[in-house]
Every structure is written in C-alpha cells, then in structure tokens.
Coordinates of C-alpha atoms in Angstrom, one line a residue:
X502 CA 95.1 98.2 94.7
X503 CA 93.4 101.0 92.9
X504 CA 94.3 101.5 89.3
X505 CA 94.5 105.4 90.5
X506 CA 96.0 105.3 93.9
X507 CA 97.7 107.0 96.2
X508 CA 99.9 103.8 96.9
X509 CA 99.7 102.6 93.4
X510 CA 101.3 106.4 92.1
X511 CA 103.7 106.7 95.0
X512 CA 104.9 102.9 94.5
X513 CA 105.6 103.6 90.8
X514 CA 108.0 106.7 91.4
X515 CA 109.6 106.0 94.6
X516 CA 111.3 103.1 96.9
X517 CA 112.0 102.7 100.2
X518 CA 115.1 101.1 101.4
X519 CA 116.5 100.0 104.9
X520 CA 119.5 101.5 105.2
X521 CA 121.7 98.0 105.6
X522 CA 124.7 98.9 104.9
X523 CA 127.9 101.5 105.4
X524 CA 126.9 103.1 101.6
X525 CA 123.3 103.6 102.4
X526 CA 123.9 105.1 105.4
X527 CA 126.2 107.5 104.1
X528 CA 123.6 108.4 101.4
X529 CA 121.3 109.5 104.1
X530 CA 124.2 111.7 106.4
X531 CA 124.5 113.3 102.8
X532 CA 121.5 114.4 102.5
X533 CA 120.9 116.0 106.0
X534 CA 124.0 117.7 105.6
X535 CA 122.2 119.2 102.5
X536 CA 118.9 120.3 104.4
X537 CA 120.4 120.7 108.0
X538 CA 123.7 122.0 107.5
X539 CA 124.2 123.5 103.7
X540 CA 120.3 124.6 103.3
X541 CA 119.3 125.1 106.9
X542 CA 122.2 126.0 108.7
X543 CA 121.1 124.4 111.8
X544 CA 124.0 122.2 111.9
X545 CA 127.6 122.7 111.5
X546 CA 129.1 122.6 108.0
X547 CA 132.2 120.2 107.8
X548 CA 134.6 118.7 104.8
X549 CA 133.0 115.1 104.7
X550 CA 129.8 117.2 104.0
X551 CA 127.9 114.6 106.1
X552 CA 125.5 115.6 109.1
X553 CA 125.5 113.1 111.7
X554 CA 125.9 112.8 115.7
X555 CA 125.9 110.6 118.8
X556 CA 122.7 108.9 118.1
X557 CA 123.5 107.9 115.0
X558 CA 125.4 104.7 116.4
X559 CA 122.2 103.8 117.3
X560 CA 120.0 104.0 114.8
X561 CA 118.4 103.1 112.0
X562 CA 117.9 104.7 108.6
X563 CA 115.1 104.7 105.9
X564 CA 115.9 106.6 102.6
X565 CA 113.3 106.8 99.4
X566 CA 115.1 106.5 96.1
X567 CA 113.1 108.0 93.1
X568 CA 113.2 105.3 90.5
X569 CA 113.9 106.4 87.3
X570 CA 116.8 109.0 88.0
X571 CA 118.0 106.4 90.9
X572 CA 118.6 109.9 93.2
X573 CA 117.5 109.6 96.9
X574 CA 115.0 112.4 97.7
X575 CA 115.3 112.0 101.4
X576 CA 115.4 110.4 105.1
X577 CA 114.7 109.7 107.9
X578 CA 115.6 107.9 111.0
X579 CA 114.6 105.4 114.2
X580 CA 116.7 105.6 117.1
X581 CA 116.5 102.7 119.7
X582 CA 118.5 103.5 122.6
X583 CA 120.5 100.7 123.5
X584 CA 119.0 98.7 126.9
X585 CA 122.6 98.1 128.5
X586 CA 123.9 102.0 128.1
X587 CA 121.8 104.3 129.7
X588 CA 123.8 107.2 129.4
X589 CA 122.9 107.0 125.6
X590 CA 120.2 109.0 125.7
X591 CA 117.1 109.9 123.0
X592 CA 117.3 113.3 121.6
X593 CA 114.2 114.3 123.5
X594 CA 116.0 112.7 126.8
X595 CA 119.0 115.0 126.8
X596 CA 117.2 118.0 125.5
X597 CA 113.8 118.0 126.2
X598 CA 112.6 116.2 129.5
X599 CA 112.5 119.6 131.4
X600 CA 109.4 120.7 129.7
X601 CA 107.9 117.1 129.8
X602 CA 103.9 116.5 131.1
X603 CA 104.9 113.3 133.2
X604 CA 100.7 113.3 134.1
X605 CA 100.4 112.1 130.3
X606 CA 102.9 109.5 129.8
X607 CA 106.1 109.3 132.1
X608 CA 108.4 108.3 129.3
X609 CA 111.2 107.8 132.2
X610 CA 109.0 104.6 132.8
X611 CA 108.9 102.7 129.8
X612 CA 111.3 99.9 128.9
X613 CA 114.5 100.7 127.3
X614 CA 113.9 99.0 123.7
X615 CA 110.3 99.1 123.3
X616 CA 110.1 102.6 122.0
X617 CA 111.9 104.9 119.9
X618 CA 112.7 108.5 118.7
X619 CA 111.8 109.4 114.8
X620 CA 114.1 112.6 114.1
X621 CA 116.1 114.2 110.8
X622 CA 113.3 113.6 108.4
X623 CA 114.8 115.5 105.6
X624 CA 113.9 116.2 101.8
X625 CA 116.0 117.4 99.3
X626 CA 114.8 120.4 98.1
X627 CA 114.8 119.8 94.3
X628 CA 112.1 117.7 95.3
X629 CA 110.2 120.2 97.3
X630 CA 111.4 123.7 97.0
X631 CA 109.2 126.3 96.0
X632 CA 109.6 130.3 97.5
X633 CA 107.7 129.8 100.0
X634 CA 109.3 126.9 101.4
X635 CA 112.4 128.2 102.8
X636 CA 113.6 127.5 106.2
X637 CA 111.9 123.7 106.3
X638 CA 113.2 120.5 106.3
X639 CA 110.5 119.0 104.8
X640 CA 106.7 120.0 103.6
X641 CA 103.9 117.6 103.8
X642 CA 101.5 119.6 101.0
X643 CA 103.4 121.2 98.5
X644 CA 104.6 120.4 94.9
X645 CA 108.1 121.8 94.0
X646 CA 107.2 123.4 90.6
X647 CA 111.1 124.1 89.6
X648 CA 113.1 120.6 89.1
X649 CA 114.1 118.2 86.2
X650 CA 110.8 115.7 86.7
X651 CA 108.2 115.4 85.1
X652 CA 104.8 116.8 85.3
X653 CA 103.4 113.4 86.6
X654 CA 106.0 112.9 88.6
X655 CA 105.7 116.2 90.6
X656 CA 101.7 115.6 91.5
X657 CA 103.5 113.0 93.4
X658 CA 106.0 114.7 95.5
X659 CA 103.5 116.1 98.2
X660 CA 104.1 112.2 98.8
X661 CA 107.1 112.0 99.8
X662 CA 107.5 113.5 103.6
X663 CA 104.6 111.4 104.6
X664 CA 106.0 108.1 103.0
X665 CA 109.3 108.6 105.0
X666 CA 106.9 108.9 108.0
X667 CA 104.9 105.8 106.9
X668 CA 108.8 104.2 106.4
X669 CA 109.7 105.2 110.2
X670 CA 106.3 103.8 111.7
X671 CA 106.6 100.9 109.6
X672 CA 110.4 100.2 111.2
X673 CA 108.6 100.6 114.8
X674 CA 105.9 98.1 114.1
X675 CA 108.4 95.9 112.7
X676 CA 110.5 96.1 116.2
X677 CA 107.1 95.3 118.1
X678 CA 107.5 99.0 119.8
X679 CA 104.7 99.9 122.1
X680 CA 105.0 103.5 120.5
X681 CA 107.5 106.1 119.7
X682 CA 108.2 109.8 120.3
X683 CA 108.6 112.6 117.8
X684 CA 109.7 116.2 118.5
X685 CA 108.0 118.5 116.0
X686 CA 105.9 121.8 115.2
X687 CA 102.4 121.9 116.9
X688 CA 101.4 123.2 113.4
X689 CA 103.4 119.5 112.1
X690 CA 101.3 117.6 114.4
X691 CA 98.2 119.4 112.8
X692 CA 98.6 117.9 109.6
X693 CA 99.8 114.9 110.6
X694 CA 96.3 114.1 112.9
X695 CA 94.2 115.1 109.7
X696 CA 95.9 112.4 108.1
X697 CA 95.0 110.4 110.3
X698 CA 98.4 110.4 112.7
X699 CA 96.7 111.0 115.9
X700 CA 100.6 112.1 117.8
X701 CA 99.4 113.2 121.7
X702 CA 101.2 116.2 123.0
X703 CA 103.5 114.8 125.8
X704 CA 105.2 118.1 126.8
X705 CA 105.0 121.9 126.9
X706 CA 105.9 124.0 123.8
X707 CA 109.6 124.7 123.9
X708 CA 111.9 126.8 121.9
X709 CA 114.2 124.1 119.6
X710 CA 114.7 125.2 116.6
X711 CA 111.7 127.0 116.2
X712 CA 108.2 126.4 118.4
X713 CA 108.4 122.4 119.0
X714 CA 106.5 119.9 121.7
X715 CA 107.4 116.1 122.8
X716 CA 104.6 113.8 120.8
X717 CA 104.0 110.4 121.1
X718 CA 102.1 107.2 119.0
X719 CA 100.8 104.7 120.6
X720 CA 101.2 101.5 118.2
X721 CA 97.7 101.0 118.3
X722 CA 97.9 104.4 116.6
X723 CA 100.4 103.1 114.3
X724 CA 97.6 103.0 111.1
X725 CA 93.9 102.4 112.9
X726 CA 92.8 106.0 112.0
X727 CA 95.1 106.1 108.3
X728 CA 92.3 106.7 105.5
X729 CA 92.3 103.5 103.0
X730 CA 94.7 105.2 100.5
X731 CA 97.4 105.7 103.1
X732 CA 96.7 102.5 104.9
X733 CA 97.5 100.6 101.3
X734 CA 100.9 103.0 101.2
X735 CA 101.7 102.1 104.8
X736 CA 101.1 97.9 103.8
X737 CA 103.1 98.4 101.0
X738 CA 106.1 100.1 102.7
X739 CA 106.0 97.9 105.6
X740 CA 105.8 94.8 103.1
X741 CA 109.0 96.2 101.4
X742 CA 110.6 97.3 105.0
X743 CA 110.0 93.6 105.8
X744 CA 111.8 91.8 103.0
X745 CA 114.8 93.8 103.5
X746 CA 115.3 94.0 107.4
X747 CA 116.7 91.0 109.2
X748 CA 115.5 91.7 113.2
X749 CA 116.9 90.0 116.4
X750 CA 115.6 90.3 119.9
X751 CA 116.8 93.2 121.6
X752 CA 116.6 93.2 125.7
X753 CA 113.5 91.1 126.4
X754 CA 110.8 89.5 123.6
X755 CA 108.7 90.5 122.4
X756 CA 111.5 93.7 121.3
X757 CA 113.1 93.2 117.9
X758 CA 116.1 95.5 116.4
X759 CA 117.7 95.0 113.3
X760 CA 120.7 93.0 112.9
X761 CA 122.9 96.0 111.0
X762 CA 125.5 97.3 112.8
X763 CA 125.0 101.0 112.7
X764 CA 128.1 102.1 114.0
X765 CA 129.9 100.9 110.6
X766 CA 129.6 105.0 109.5

C-alpha cells in the first residue's frame, strides 16, 4: 500500500463493520432516521427515532465507524429477497417495475438469491454538511467544512459515501451475486461511472423522490474498471467484510447469505 493512499488515509480514519448483531443494526435504523426522516423528511418521524421498513427483515447492513471519536458516520444496506417468499419483494419490484426496459435485462428472470438491491445509503451530516448540501442523503465530492474533526480528518470525508458503496459491493461479491440493482439519480450514476462504477440504466427516468432510474452491476463490474487507489480500498473493505461475515448457502450454490438473523430488530 502506498504510504499516501487513498486506502491507506481512509483505513486510518474509518471502519467498516457487518452489521451482526441486534445493536449494530439499530445503530444503522438511527441514523436513517436522522437523514431520511429528521433531516430529509422523506420518511415518517416516530418515538423510537429509528427508520426502518418491510425489507429490513431481509437484509443486511454495513455501517462505517470513524475511529477515534468511535461515532458511526453512516450506512448502507443489501437486501436479498428471500427465494421461498416471493411476495417479499425488492424495493425496485414493488415500486419500480412499471418503468422497467425488459430489452436490457429482464430482472423478472433472474434467480431469486443471486442478486440484490443496495438502498438507504445515508451519511450523517456532521460529516458532510456544507450549505449547499441540503436536501441529500449523501455527497460523493464534498468536504463538510463545519464539524468537531480535524483538518486531516475532513480531506478524508469525500471518502466516505463511496466506501459505503465499496462496503455494499463488497457484501454482493462475498454472496457470489451475479450483480445487483441500485435506484438512484442519473446525475449519481454520473459520478459513480467516472469512478469507475460502470451501473447500466435498466429503466426509464421516473419521479421517486426526485429524478431516479433502475441501474444495475454486473459482478464482473464489481471492481474491473475501479482505478488502483479504489481497487486497494475495495480489497481492503472486502478483506475486513470477510473476517467478520459468516455466509451459508442460500437457495442453490453457488449463492451465499450471511448467517445473521436480520429480523432480530
């Protein structure tokens, strides 16, 4: 690794954990309910001041932890939809298959298990917000200017929504999944490809929650096109993704799903 590395930098000030347990999981419903509900307001607020919904019984959270304050700067999820339930449904299933483009992939006929949905990427916003970044879950090139951390620190939060990505990826290749579906901003998808993300556009623009699209990564996309700096972040997250997941088959091999039990929430 590079003594001045992307990797090397992010590595120092942040962690990514599986969410494995009850606690963790919690952690994460916490802070969507900070972005999605309190922030946000795209989601109802409620006493527990915890976002969650349906899919959450089946999936599977990643949080990042900044090390030295021990505070969790953010989330995001996998969601595996369970092969022996089919009315439990992807977001993009019971929302968005109208405005599908079946010609480019026909999602409908892929195995249940061997894909998933990545969804509720959230960062806190006293590690991102700056007056121009209202109204976002998330920003993949800014540096919150306002906070407690320090100086070097900061330079590194630009970091953060695309190590959360990295962290959901890393889940998928660690389930063997032949790919997985996001719904985001065209704009999103953007910056993603220049990072080397290449997401195809699997459905027509659609109004949800602002101008979003069905995308889609091939696991053959998973990190081929990642430049060397974010290919030694990915490795390292997947290397610490690995040591703390325990997988199982799901459905038929070659599928894996981790062996937590999500629905403890």
């Amino acid at each position: 690794m590079s003594d001045f590395s992307i990797a090397k930098h992010f590595n120092q000030y942040f962690k990514i954990h599986f969410a494995s347990t009850k606690e963790l999981r919690q952690e994460a419903f916490r802070i969507r309910y900070a972005v999605y509900s309190a922030e946000l307001g795209w989601e109802p607020k409620n006493n527990q001041q915890m976002e969650t919904d349906e899919c959450d019984d089946y999936a599977y959270h990643c949080l990042l932890e900044h090390r030295r304050t021990g505070n969790f700067a953010g989330c995001i999820r996998l969601i595996i939809p369970p092969t022996d339930t089919p009315d439990k449904a992807l977001p993009f299933e019971a929302n968005c298959l109208a405005s599908a483009r079946k010609e480019i992939l026909d999602t409908t006929a892929l195995a249940r298990g061997s894909f998933g949905e990545i969804s509720r990427l959230a960062v806190l916003s006293s590690f991102r917000r700056r007056p121009h970044e209202k109204d976002v879950p998330f920003v993949l090139n800014n540096v919150n200017s306002q906070t407690v951390y320090t100086e070097e620190e900061r330079r590194n939060f630009p970091n953060i929504a695309m190590g959360l990505y990295l962290s959901g990826i890393a889940l998928a290749s660690l389930c063997n999944h032949a790919g997985m579906v996001v719904m985001m901003e065209p704009r999103l998808n953007r910056r993603l490809k220049r990072l080397g993300l290449p997401f195809q556009q699997i459905g027509d623009d659609m109004d949800y929650h602002g101008r979003r699209a069905m995308f889609y990564l091939d696991k053959n996309d998973f990190k081929r096109e990642l430049n060397e700096q974010l290919k030694e972040l990915y490795d390292i997250i997947k290397k610490d993704m690995a040591e703390q997941i325990e997988l199982k088959p799901y459905n038929d091999a070659p599928f894996k799903i981790p062996s937590t039990d999500v629905t403890d929430r």
